[in-house]
CSV table of C-alpha atoms in Angstrom, one decimal:
chain,number,residue,atom,x,y,z
A,175,MET,CA,26.1,64.6,132.4
A,176,LYS,CA,23.9,65.6,129.3
A,177,VAL,CA,25.6,67.0,126.2
A,178,LEU,CA,23.6,68.4,123.5
A,179,TYR,CA,24.5,69.3,119.8
A,180,PHE,CA,22.8,72.0,117.6
A,181,ALA,CA,22.8,73.1,114.2
A,182,TRP,CA,25.9,72.1,112.0
A,183,LEU,CA,27.5,70.7,115.1
A,184,LYS,CA,24.9,68.0,115.3
A,185,GLY,CA,25.4,67.3,111.6
A,186,LYS,CA,29.1,66.4,112.5
A,187,THR,CA,28.9,64.5,115.7
A,188,GLY,CA,25.8,62.7,114.3
A,189,ILE,CA,24.0,62.9,117.6
A,190,GLY,CA,21.9,65.6,119.0
A,191,GLU,CA,22.2,64.5,122.7
A,192,GLU,CA,24.3,61.8,124.7
A,193,GLU,CA,24.7,61.0,128.2
A,194,VAL,CA,28.4,61.1,129.3
A,195,THR,CA,30.6,60.4,132.3
A,196,PRO,CA,33.8,62.1,132.0
A,197,PRO,CA,36.7,61.5,134.4
A,198,ALA,CA,36.8,63.5,137.4
A,199,GLU,CA,39.8,65.7,136.4
A,200,VAL,CA,37.1,67.2,133.7
A,201,ALA,CA,36.0,70.3,135.9
A,202,ASP,CA,35.3,73.0,133.1
A,203,VAL,CA,34.1,73.4,129.6
A,204,ALA,CA,37.6,73.6,128.1
A,205,ALA,CA,38.5,70.2,129.6
A,206,LEU,CA,35.0,68.7,128.8
A,207,VAL,CA,35.9,69.9,125.0
A,208,ALA,CA,39.4,68.1,125.0
A,209,TRP,CA,37.8,65.0,126.4
A,210,LEU,CA,34.9,65.0,124.1
A,211,LYS,CA,37.1,65.2,121.0
A,212,THR,CA,38.5,62.0,122.0
A,213,ARG,CA,35.1,60.2,121.6
A,214,SER,CA,35.0,60.1,117.6
A,215,PRO,CA,36.4,61.8,114.3
A,216,GLY,CA,32.9,63.4,114.3
A,217,HIS,CA,33.2,64.9,117.8
A,218,ALA,CA,36.8,66.0,116.9
A,219,ALA,CA,35.4,67.8,113.9
A,220,ALA,CA,32.6,69.4,115.5
A,221,LEU,CA,34.6,70.9,118.2
A,222,ASP,CA,37.9,71.7,116.3
A,223,ASP,CA,37.3,75.4,115.7
A,224,LEU,CA,36.1,76.9,119.2
A,225,ARG,CA,35.9,80.4,117.5
A,226,ALA,CA,32.7,79.1,115.8
A,227,VAL,CA,31.2,77.4,118.8
A,228,ARG,CA,29.1,78.7,121.5
A,229,VAL,CA,28.5,76.9,125.0
A,230,ALA,CA,25.6,76.7,127.4
A,231,VAL,CA,25.7,75.2,131.0
A,232,ASN,CA,22.4,74.6,132.4
A,233,GLN,CA,20.6,76.6,129.7
A,234,ASP,CA,23.0,79.9,130.3
A,235,HIS,CA,25.5,81.2,127.9
A,236,VAL,CA,29.0,80.8,129.5
A,237,GLY,CA,32.5,80.8,128.5
A,238,LEU,CA,35.1,78.1,128.3
A,239,ASP,CA,36.3,78.5,131.7
A,240,ALA,CA,32.9,77.6,133.3
A,241,PRO,CA,32.8,74.9,135.5
A,242,VAL,CA,31.1,71.5,134.8
A,243,ALA,CA,30.0,68.7,137.1
A,244,ALA,CA,28.1,65.6,136.9
A,245,GLY,CA,24.4,66.3,136.4
A,246,ASP,CA,24.9,69.3,134.2
A,247,GLU,CA,23.2,69.9,131.0
A,248,VAL,CA,26.0,71.2,128.4
A,249,ALA,CA,25.1,72.5,125.0
A,250,PHE,CA,27.3,73.2,121.9
A,251,PHE,CA,26.1,75.1,118.9
A,252,PRO,CA,27.2,77.8,116.5
A,253,PRO,CA,26.4,81.5,117.1
A,254,VAL,CA,22.6,81.9,117.2
A,255,THR,CA,20.7,83.2,114.0
A,256,GLY,CA,17.1,83.5,115.2
A,257,GLY,CA,14.7,86.6,114.8
B,430,MET,CA,4.8,87.0,127.8
B,431,ILE,CA,6.9,84.5,125.8
B,432,ARG,CA,5.5,82.1,123.2
B,433,VAL,CA,7.6,79.5,121.1
B,434,GLN,CA,5.7,77.9,118.7
B,435,ARG,CA,5.5,75.9,115.4
B,436,GLU,CA,2.1,77.2,114.3
B,437,ASP,CA,1.7,80.6,112.4
B,438,PHE,CA,0.0,83.5,114.3
B,439,ASP,CA,-2.4,86.4,113.3
B,440,PRO,CA,-0.5,89.8,113.9
B,441,GLY,CA,-3.9,91.5,113.9
B,442,ALA,CA,-5.6,89.4,116.5
B,443,GLU,CA,-2.3,89.5,118.8
B,444,LEU,CA,-2.4,93.3,118.4
B,445,ALA,CA,-6.3,93.5,119.5
B,446,ALA,CA,-5.7,91.1,122.5
B,447,PHE,CA,-2.4,93.0,123.4
B,448,ALA,CA,-3.1,95.3,126.5
B,449,PRO,CA,-6.8,95.7,125.8
B,450,GLY,CA,-8.8,98.2,128.0
B,451,ASN,CA,-5.6,99.2,129.8
B,452,ALA,CA,-5.7,103.0,129.9
B,453,ARG,CA,-2.4,103.4,131.2
B,454,VAL,CA,-1.0,102.3,127.9
B,455,GLY,CA,-0.4,105.3,125.7
B,456,GLY,CA,1.5,103.6,123.0
B,457,ILE,CA,2.3,100.0,121.4
B,458,CYS,CA,5.2,99.1,119.3
B,459,LEU,CA,4.9,95.9,117.2
B,460,PHE,CA,7.9,94.4,115.3
B,461,LEU,CA,7.1,91.6,112.7
B,462,GLY,CA,9.6,89.5,111.4
B,463,LEU,CA,9.5,87.6,108.1
B,464,VAL,CA,11.1,85.1,106.0
B,465,ARG,CA,13.2,86.8,103.1
B,466,ASP,CA,13.4,84.9,99.6
B,467,PHE,CA,17.2,85.7,98.9
B,468,VAL,CA,20.5,84.8,100.6
B,469,GLY,CA,22.5,87.5,102.5
B,470,ASP,CA,22.1,91.4,102.2
B,471,GLN,CA,21.0,92.0,98.5
B,472,PRO,CA,17.7,91.3,97.0
B,473,GLY,CA,18.4,89.4,93.9
B,474,GLY,CA,20.8,87.3,95.5
B,475,THR,CA,20.6,83.2,95.7
B,476,ALA,CA,17.0,82.4,96.0
B,477,VAL,CA,15.7,80.9,99.3
B,478,ARG,CA,13.1,78.3,98.9
B,479,GLY,CA,12.3,78.1,102.6
B,480,MET,CA,14.1,77.5,105.7
B,481,THR,CA,14.0,75.3,108.9
B,482,LEU,CA,14.5,77.0,112.2
B,483,GLU,CA,15.8,74.6,114.8
B,484,HIS,CA,16.0,75.7,118.5
B,485,TYR,CA,17.2,74.5,121.9
B,486,PRO,CA,13.8,73.8,123.9
B,487,GLY,CA,13.7,74.9,127.2
B,488,MET,CA,17.1,77.3,126.8
B,489,THR,CA,15.0,79.2,124.3
B,490,GLU,CA,12.2,79.8,126.8
B,491,ARG,CA,14.6,80.6,129.5
B,492,GLN,CA,16.6,83.2,127.4
B,493,LEU,CA,13.5,85.1,126.0
B,494,GLU,CA,12.1,85.3,129.5
B,495,ALA,CA,15.5,86.8,130.7
B,496,ILE,CA,15.6,89.3,127.9
B,497,GLU,CA,12.1,90.3,128.7
B,498,ALA,CA,13.0,90.6,132.2
B,499,GLU,CA,15.9,93.0,131.2
B,500,ALA,CA,13.5,95.2,129.0
B,501,ARG,CA,11.1,95.3,131.8
B,502,ARG,CA,14.0,96.5,134.2
B,503,ARG,CA,15.0,99.3,131.6
B,504,TRP,CA,11.7,100.5,130.7
B,505,PRO,CA,8.3,101.2,132.3
B,506,LEU,CA,6.3,98.6,130.4
B,507,ASP,CA,2.9,97.5,130.7
B,508,GLU,CA,3.0,94.4,128.5
B,509,VAL,CA,5.5,92.6,126.4
B,510,LEU,CA,4.9,89.8,124.1
B,511,VAL,CA,7.4,87.8,122.1
B,512,ILE,CA,6.3,85.1,119.6
B,513,HIS,CA,8.9,83.2,118.0
B,514,ARG,CA,8.3,80.3,115.4
B,515,TYR,CA,10.5,77.2,114.7
B,516,GLY,CA,10.3,74.3,112.2
B,517,ALA,CA,9.8,74.6,108.5
B,518,LEU,CA,9.0,78.2,107.1
B,519,ALA,CA,8.3,79.3,103.5
B,520,PRO,CA,9.4,82.6,102.1
B,521,ALA,CA,7.0,85.7,103.5
B,522,GLU,CA,5.8,83.6,106.3
B,523,ARG,CA,6.0,85.2,109.7
B,524,ILE,CA,8.9,84.3,112.0
B,525,VAL,CA,8.9,86.4,115.0
B,526,LEU,CA,6.7,89.0,116.5
B,527,VAL,CA,7.9,91.5,119.4
B,528,ALA,CA,5.3,93.7,120.8
B,529,THR,CA,5.7,96.3,123.7
B,530,ALA,CA,3.0,98.8,125.6
B,531,SER,CA,3.9,101.6,127.7
B,532,ALA,CA,2.7,104.9,128.9
B,533,HIS,CA,4.8,106.9,126.3
B,534,ARG,CA,5.9,106.0,122.8
B,535,GLU,CA,9.7,106.3,123.5
B,536,ALA,CA,9.7,103.4,126.1
B,537,ALA,CA,7.3,101.2,123.7
B,538,PHE,CA,9.7,102.1,120.5
B,539,GLN,CA,13.1,101.7,122.3
B,540,SER,CA,12.3,98.4,124.3
B,541,CYS,CA,10.9,96.7,121.1
B,542,HIS,CA,14.2,97.5,119.3
B,543,PHE,CA,16.2,96.2,122.4
B,544,LEU,CA,14.1,92.9,122.4
B,545,ILE,CA,14.6,92.1,118.7
B,546,ASP,CA,18.3,93.0,118.8
B,547,TRP,CA,19.1,91.1,122.0
B,548,LEU,CA,16.8,88.1,120.8
B,549,LYS,CA,18.8,87.8,117.6
B,550,THR,CA,22.1,87.4,119.3
B,551,LYS,CA,21.1,85.5,122.7
B,552,ALA,CA,17.9,83.2,121.9
B,553,PRO,CA,19.3,79.9,120.8
B,554,PHE,CA,17.7,79.5,117.4
B,555,TRP,CA,19.5,78.4,114.2
B,556,LYS,CA,18.1,78.9,110.5
B,557,LEU,CA,18.9,76.3,108.0
B,558,GLU,CA,18.4,77.8,104.4
B,559,HIS,CA,17.2,75.7,101.7
B,560,THR,CA,18.4,76.8,98.0
B,561,ALA,CA,18.6,74.9,94.8
B,562,ALA,CA,22.4,74.4,95.7
B,563,GLY,CA,21.3,72.6,98.8
B,564,ASP,CA,20.9,73.4,102.4
B,565,SER,CA,23.1,75.8,104.4
B,566,TRP,CA,23.2,77.1,108.1
B,567,VAL,CA,22.9,80.8,108.1
B,568,GLU,CA,26.0,82.3,109.6
B,569,ALA,CA,25.5,85.0,112.4
B,570,ARG,CA,26.4,88.4,111.2
B,571,ASP,CA,28.8,91.0,112.9
B,572,SER,CA,26.4,93.4,112.3
B,573,ASP,CA,23.7,91.9,114.5
B,574,GLN,CA,26.3,91.4,117.2
B,575,ALA,CA,27.3,95.3,117.0
B,576,LEU,CA,23.4,96.2,116.9
B,577,ALA,CA,22.8,94.0,120.3
B,578,GLU,CA,25.9,95.6,122.0
B,579,ARG,CA,24.9,99.2,121.3
B,580,TRP,CA,22.2,98.4,124.3
B,581,GLY,CA,25.0,97.9,126.7
B,582,ALA,CA,25.3,94.7,129.1
B,583,GLY,CA,22.8,93.2,131.3
B,584,ASP,CA,21.7,90.3,133.3
B,585,ALA,CA,20.2,88.6,130.6
């Protein structure tokens, strides 16, 4: 599974992209977040307040209850500010 | 058509090349977004020296294409063009162009407005502003969310 971080989340994790293999019981975004937060203090800080974080799975906006599986591309980022 | 690029673009040249010779088109609406030189809502606020636009390559194009498809479902459009830049931008530089062409002006106006409103809340771009006090990520505005929501929900 590929995990991406953008904007200030990338600043906190210190990486923009990583390949991870979460345990089999990680089946949705919420469980993935809980597992990612154990990887480093930076990950924990980036994903601490999920009200400030948006998620995409395979480049579509999703909620925390969206399923995730091996091979997915999961991205975490702040609310967008383009235009 | 969607274009995501680092380079500047020429609005006059884009407009001239937009739906040329298409006699079904009765009206074209074009929105051009620029980099402001102040933080927040009030001119005279903290000066912005420039900004860097980060984006999510792949998802950006995918989301913009979905938003274009939604606009085409809602209005009878002959042509749609969205150009959005990323990378380092100075004050007064162009960021985004949205153009729509239709038989009648109302569809052109409304769809252009819809496209920029939805783009601002759905396309994965993030602005990092550079000021004398340092760099800070621009926070999303509730007012932008409200402007997007007045168009209702869609498939995009």
